[in-house]
Coordinates of C-alpha atoms in Angstrom, one line a residue:
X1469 CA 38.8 8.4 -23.9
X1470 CA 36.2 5.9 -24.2
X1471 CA 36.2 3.1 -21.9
X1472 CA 34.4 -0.5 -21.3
X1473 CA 34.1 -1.5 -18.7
X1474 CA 32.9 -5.2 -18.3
X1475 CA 32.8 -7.1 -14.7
X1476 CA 32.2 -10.9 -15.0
X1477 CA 31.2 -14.0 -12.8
X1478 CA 29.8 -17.1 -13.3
X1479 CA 26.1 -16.3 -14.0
X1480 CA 26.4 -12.9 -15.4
X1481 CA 28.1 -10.4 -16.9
X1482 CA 27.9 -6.6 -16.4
X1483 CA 29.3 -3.8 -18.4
X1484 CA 29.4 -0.4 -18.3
X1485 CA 30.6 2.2 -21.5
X1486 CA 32.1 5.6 -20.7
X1487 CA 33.4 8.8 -22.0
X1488 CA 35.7 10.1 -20.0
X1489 CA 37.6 13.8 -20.7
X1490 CA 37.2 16.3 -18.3
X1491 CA 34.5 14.5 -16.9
X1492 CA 32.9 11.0 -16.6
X1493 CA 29.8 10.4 -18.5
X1494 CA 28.2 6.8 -18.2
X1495 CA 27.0 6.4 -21.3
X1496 CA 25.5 2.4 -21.9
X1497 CA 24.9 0.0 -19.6
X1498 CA 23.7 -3.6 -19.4
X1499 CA 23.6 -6.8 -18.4
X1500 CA 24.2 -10.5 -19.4
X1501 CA 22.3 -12.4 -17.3
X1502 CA 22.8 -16.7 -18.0
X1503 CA 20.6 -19.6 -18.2
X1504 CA 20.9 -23.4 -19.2
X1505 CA 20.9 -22.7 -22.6
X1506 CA 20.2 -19.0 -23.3
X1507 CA 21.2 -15.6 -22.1
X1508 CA 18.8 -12.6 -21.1
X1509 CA 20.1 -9.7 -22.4
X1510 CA 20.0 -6.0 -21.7
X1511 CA 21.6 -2.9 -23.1
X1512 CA 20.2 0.7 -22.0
X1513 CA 21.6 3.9 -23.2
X1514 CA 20.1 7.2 -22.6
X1515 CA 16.6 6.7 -21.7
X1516 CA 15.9 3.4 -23.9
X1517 CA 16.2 -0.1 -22.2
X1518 CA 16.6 -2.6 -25.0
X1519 CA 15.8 -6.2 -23.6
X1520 CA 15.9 -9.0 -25.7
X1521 CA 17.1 -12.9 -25.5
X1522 CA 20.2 -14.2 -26.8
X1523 CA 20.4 -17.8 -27.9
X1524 CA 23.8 -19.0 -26.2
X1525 CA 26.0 -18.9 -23.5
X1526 CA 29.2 -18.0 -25.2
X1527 CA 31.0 -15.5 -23.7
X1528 CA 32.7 -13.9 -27.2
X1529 CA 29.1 -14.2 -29.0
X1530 CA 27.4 -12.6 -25.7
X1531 CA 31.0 -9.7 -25.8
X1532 CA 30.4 -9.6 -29.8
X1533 CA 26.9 -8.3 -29.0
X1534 CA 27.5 -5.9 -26.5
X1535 CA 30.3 -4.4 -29.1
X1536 CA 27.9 -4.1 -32.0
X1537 CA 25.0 -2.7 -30.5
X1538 CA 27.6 0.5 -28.5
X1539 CA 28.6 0.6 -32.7
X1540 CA 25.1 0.3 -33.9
X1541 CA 23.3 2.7 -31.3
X1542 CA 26.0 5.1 -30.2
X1543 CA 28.6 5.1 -33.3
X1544 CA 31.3 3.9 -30.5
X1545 CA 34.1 1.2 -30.3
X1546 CA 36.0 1.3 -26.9
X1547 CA 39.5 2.7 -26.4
X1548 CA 39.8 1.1 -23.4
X1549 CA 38.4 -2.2 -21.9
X1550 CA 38.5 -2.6 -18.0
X1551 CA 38.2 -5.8 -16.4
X1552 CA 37.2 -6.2 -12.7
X1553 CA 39.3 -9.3 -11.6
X1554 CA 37.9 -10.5 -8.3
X1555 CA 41.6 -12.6 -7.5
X1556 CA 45.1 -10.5 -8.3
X1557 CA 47.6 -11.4 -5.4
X1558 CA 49.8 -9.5 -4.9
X1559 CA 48.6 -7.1 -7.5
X1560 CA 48.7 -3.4 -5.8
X1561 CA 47.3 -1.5 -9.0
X1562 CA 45.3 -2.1 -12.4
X1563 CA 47.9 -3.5 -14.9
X1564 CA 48.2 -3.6 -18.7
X1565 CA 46.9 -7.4 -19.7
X1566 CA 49.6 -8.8 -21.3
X1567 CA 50.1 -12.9 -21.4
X1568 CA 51.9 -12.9 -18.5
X1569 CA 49.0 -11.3 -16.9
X1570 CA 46.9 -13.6 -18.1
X1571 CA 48.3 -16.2 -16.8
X1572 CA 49.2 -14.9 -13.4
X1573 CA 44.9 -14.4 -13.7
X1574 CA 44.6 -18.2 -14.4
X1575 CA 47.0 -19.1 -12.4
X1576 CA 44.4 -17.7 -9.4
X1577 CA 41.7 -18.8 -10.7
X1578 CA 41.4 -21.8 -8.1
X1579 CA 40.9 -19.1 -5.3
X1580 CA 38.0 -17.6 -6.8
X1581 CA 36.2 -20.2 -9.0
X1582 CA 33.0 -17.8 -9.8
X1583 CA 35.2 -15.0 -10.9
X1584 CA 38.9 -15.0 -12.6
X1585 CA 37.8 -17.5 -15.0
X1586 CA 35.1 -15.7 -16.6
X1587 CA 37.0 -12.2 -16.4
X1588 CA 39.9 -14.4 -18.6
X1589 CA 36.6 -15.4 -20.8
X1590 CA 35.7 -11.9 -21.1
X1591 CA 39.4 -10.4 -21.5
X1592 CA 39.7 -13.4 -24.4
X1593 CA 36.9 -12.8 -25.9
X1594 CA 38.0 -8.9 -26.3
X1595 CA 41.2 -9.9 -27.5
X1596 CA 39.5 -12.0 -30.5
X1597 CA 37.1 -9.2 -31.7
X1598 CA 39.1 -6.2 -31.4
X1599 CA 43.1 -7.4 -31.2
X1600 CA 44.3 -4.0 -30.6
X1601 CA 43.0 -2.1 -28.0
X1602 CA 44.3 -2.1 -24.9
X1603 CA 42.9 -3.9 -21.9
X1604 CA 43.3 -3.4 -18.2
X1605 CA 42.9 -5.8 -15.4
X1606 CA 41.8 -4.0 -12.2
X1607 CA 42.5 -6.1 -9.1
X1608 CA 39.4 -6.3 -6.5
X1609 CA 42.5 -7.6 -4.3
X1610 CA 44.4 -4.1 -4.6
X1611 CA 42.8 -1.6 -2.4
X1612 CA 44.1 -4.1 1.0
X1613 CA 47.3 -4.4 -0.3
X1614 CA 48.0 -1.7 2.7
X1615 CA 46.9 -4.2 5.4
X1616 CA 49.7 -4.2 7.6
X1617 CA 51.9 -8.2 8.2
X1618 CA 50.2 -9.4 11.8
X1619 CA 46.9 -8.3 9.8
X1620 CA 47.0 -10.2 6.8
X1621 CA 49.3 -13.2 8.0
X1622 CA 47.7 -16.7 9.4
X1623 CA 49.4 -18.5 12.1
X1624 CA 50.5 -21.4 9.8
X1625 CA 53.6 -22.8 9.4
X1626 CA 55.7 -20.3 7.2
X1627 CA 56.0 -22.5 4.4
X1628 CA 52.5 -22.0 3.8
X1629 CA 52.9 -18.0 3.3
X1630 CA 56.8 -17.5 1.6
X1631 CA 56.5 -20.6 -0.5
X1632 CA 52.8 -20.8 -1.2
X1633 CA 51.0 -17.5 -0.8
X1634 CA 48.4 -18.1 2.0
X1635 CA 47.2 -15.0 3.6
X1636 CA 44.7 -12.5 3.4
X1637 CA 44.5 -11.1 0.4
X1638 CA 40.7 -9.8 1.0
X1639 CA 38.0 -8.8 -1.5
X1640 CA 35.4 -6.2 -2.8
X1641 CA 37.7 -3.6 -3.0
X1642 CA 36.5 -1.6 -5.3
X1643 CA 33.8 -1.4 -3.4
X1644 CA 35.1 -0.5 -0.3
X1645 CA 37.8 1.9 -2.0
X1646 CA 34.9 3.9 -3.4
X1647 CA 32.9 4.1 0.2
X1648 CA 36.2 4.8 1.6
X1649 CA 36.9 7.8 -0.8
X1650 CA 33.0 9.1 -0.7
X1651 CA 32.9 8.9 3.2
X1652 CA 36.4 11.3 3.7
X1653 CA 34.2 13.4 0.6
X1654 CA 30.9 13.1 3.0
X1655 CA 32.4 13.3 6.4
X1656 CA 35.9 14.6 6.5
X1657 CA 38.0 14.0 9.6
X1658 CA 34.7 12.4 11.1
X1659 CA 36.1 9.5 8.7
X1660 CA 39.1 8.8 10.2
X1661 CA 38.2 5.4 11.3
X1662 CA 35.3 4.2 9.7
X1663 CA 34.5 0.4 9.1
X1664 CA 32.5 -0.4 6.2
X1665 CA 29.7 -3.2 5.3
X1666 CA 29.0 -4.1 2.1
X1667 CA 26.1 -6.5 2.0
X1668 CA 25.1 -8.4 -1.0
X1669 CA 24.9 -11.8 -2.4
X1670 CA 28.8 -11.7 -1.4
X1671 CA 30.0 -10.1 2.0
X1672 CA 32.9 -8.3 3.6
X1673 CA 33.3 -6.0 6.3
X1674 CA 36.7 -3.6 6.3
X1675 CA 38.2 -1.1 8.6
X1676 CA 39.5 1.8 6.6
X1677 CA 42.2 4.2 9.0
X1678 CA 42.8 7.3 7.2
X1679 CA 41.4 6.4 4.1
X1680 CA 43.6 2.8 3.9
X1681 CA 42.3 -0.7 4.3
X1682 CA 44.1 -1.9 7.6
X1683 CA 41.7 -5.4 7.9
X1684 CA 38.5 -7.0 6.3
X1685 CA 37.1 -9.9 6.8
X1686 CA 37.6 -11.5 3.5
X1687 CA 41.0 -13.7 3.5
X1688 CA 42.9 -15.9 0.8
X1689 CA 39.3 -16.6 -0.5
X1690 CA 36.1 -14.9 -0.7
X1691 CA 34.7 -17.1 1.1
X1692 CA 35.8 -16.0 4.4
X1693 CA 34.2 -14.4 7.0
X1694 CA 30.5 -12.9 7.0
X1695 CA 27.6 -15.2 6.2
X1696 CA 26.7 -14.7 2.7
X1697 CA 23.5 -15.7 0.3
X1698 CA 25.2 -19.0 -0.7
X1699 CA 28.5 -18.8 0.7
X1700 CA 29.1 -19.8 4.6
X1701 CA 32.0 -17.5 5.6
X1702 CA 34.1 -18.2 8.6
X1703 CA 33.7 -22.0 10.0
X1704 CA 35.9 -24.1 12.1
X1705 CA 38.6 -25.5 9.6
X1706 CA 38.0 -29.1 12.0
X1707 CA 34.6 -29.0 10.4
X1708 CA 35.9 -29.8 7.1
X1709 CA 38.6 -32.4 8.4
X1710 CA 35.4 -34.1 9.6
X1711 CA 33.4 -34.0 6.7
X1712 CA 36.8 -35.3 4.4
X1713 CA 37.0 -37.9 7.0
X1714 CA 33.9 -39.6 8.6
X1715 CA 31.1 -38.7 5.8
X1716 CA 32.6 -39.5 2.4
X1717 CA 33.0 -36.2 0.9
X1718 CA 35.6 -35.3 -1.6
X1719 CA 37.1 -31.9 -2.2
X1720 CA 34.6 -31.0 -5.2
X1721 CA 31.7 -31.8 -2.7
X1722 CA 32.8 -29.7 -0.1
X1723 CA 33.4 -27.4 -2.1
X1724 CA 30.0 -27.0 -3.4
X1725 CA 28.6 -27.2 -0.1
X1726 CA 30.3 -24.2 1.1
X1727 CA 29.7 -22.2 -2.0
X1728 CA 26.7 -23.1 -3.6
X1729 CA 24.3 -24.7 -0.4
X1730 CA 25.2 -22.7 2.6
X1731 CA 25.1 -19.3 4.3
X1732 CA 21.2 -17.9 3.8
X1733 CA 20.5 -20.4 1.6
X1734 CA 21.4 -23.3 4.1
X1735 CA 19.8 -21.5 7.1
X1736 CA 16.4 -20.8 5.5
X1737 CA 16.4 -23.8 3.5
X1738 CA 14.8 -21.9 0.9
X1739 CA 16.2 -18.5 -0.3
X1740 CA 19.9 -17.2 -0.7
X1741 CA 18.3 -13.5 -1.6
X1742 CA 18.0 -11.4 1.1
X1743 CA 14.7 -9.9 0.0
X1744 CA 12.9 -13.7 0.0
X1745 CA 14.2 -14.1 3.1
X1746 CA 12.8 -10.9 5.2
X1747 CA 9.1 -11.9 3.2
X1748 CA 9.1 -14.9 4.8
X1749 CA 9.9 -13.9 8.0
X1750 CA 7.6 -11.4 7.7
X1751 CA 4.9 -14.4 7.5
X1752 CA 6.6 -16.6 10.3
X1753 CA 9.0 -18.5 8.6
X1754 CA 11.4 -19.5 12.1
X1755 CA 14.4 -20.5 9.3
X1756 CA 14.4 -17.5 7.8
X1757 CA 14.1 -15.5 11.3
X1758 CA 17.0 -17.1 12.5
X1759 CA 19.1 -16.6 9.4
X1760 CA 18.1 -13.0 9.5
X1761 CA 19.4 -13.1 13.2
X1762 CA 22.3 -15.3 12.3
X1763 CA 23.4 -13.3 9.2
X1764 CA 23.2 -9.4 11.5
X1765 CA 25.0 -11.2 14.4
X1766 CA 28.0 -11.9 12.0
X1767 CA 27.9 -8.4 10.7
X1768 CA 27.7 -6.8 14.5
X1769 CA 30.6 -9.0 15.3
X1770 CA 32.6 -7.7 12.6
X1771 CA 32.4 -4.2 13.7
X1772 CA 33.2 -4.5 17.3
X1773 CA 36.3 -6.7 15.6
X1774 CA 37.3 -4.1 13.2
X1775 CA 36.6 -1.3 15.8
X1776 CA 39.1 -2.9 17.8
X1777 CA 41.9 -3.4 15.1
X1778 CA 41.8 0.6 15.0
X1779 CA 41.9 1.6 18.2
X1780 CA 38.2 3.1 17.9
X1781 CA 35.2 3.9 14.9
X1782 CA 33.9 7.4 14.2
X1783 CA 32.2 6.3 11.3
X1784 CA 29.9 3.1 10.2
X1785 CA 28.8 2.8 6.5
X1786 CA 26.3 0.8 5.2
X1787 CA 26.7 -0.2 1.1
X1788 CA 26.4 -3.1 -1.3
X1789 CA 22.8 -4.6 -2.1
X1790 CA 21.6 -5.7 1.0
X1791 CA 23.2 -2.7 2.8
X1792 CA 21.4 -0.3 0.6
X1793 CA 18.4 -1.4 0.9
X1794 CA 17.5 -4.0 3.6
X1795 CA 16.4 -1.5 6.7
X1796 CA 15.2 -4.5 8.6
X1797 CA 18.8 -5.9 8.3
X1798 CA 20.4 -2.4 8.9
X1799 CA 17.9 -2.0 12.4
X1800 CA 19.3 -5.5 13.3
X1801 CA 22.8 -4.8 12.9
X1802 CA 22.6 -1.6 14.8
X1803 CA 21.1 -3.2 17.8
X1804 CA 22.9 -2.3 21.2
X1805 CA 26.0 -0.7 19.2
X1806 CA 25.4 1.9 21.0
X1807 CA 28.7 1.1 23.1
X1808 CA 30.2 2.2 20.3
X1809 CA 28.7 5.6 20.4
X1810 CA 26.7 4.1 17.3
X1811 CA 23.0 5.6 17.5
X1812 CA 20.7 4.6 14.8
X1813 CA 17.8 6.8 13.8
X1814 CA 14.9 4.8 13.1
X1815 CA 13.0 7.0 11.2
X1816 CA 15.8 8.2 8.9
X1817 CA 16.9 4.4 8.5
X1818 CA 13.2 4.0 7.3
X1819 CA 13.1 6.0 4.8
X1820 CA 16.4 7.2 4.2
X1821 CA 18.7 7.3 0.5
X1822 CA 22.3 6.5 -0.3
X1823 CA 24.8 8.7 0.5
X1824 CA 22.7 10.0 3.8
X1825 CA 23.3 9.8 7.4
X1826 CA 21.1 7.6 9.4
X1827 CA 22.1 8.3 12.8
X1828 CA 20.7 10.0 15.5
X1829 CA 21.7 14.1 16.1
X1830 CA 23.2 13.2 19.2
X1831 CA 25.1 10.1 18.1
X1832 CA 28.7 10.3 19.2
X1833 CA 29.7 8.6 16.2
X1834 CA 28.1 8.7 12.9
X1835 CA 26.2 5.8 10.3
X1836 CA 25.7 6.0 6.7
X1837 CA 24.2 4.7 3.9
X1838 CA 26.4 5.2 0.7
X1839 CA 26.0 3.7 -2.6
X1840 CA 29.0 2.0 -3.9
X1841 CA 30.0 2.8 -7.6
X1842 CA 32.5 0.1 -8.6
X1843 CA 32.7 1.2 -12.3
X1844 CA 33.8 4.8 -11.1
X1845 CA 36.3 4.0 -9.1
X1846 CA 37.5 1.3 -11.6
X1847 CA 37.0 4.7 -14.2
X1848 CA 39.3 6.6 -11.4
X1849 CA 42.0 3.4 -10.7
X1850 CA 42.7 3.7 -14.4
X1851 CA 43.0 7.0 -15.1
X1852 CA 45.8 7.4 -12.1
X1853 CA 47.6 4.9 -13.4
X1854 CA 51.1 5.9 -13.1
X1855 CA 51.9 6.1 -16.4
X1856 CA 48.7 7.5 -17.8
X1857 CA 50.0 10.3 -20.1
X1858 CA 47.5 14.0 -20.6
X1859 CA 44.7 13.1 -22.7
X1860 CA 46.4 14.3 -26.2
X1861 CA 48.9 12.2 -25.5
X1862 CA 47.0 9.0 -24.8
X1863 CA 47.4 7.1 -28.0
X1864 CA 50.5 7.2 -28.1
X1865 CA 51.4 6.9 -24.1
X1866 CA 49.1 3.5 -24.2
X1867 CA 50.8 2.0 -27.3
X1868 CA 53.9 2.7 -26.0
X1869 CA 53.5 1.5 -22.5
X1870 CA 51.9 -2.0 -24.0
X1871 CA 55.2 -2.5 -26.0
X1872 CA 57.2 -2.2 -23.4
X1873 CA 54.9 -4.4 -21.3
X1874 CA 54.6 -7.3 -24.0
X1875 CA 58.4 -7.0 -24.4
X1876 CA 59.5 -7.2 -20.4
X1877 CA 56.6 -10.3 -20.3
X1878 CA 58.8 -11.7 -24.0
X1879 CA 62.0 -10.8 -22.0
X1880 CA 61.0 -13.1 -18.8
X1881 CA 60.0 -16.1 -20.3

């Protein structure tokens, strides 16, 4: 089975191209990254790193490419293409994209601008090349399906939530379904209440009991909760009454604002990247200090919150970008958690790698750097699919199971 796998925002577009039997084998990778007028491109397979710059922004020309160079380079045309979807509602598992799909993707597009729109792009532009093959939507929304009612409902009038859908859907989970699933792997029953960070351009912190999301901090939107590079996370909602009202901005304005000009990026003035941000602190910049200070304080806030919706933590991970990486921010975090029987070690934080403990031998509870693999678990959400068939049979069990799914979507409408 050979799969695609293709994630897609705003500014660029990643893919992924796997075997998968017995075993997963990455075997191509790249990235589309886009400009004004132009897109850098790489594709890498085996040990050679093709870079080269593509003269448009069209998403099916920029798709086209990626599927002639896996046909010029490895012989290959996918089987399979998987599509990380950031927004899926009340989707609980990956789904055969059908039109109703589709437009059940557009239709939440609104609530995540940067994402669904392109992923419809993406899953268009696949549909156009190669009109056959089956594609799969896999729902970053999914994995906190499990959070429980007084988790995931706001206290808004019930209209809002039975008529219009307001309440936390939360985000990243791919993410934090892989970290959840490595940390059991990594830890066993020392994983039993674990929250997990994952720190990038985009941030959410979740708290997994017994290997299910019970609450993150993402909510209807991504934009809740954490600071973020650009994004400003959880605000007082009278904040944007006030801005609406008294300083003549509109909707589009605001929305910008909270998107596009705030969290690191409005703090420092300067940088929404985390690493330009700790460089110039380094050499005394106060405004990116503080938003160093502001954007740990958020994340140490998060774990005493989480901590609390389970009763306890046994285990802290670390993951994403930023939480990879960035041990200045993973020292800052860590500051006077030790309440939570949370004991970092500084020299293994120093110098430590993913998937690696960084706390102290006589920690009571543990911290860990893991590095999250969205495309595997995305690989391991579609192969469990409930109605994936044994390999010999695939052909045939995916043709089938799209007739019937283009005939119930017929049937509906």
């Amino acid at each position: 089975m050979k799969i695609l796998l293709i994630n897609s925002g705003s500014s660029s577009l990643k893919f992924t191209f796997a075997d998968v039997d017995t075993s997963t084998e990455i075997v191509a990778s790249g990235l589309a990254e886009f400009s004004q007028n132009e897109t850098a491109y790489q594709f890498e397979h085996g040990d050679n790193k093709n870079k080269s710059t593509l003269n448009t922004i069209d998403y099916g020309k920029v798709v086209g490419q990626i599927l002639e160079d896996l046909k010029t380079h490895l012989g290959l045309t996918p089987e399979i293409v998987g599509h990380r979807v950031v927004h899926g509602g009340d989707f609980k598992k990956p789904e055969v994209i059908t039109p109703e799909i589709e437009k059940r993707i557009d239709e939440l597009a609104e609530l995540a601008p940067l994402h669904n729109p392109f992923a419809l792009n993406a899953i268009r532009s696949i549909k156009a090349i190669l009109p056959t093959v089956t594609q799969f939507a896999v729902f970053d929304t999914a994995f906190h399906s499990t959070i429980p009612d007084h988790a995931k409902r706001y206290p808004i009038p019930e209209k809002w939530y039975s008529e219009w859908k307001i309440q936390r859907y939360g985000f990243h989970g791919l993410s934090h379904a892989w970290n959840a699933k490595k940390a059991l792997e990594l830890c066993g029953d020392r994983a039993d209440k674990t929250v997990i960070l994952h720190l990038g351009n985009g941030c959410s912190a979740t708290a997994v009991h017994k290997g299910k999301s019970v609450e993150t901090t993402m909510g209807f939107t991504p934009m809740e909760g954490l600071t973020m590079g650009t994004r400003s996370g959880s605000i007082d909602p009278g904040i944007l009454l006030y801005l609406l009202r008294s300083k003549g901005m509109d909707v589009e304005k605001l929305n910008t604002a909270l998107n596009k000009q705030s969290g690191l990026l409005g703090i420092s003035g300067k940088h929404s990247d985390m690493r330009q941000i700790v460089e110039s602190a380094n050499i005394g910049d106060e405004n990116a200090k503080l938003a160093m200070e502001i954007f740990a304080y958020k994340a140490r806030q998060s774990i005493g919150q989480l901590s609390a919706s389970m009763g306890g933590i046994d285990l802290l991970v670390f993951t994403g970008g930023i939480g990879e990486n960035a041990t200045e921010i993973r020292g800052l975090i860590c500051k006077d958690l030790e309440f939570l029987g949370l004991n970092l070690d500084h020299d293994l934080n120093e110098n430590c790698k993913p998937d690696t403990c960084i706390s102290t031998p006589d920690s009571k509870n543990l911290i860990y750097v893991i590095k999250t693999q969205e495309e595997l678990m995305m690989i391991e959400e579609i192969k469990k699919a409930s109605w994936l068939p044994p390999q010999p049979f695939l052909d045939i069990g995916i043709k089938t199971r799209l007739i019937y799914e283009r005939f119930k979507a017929f049937k509906e409408t």
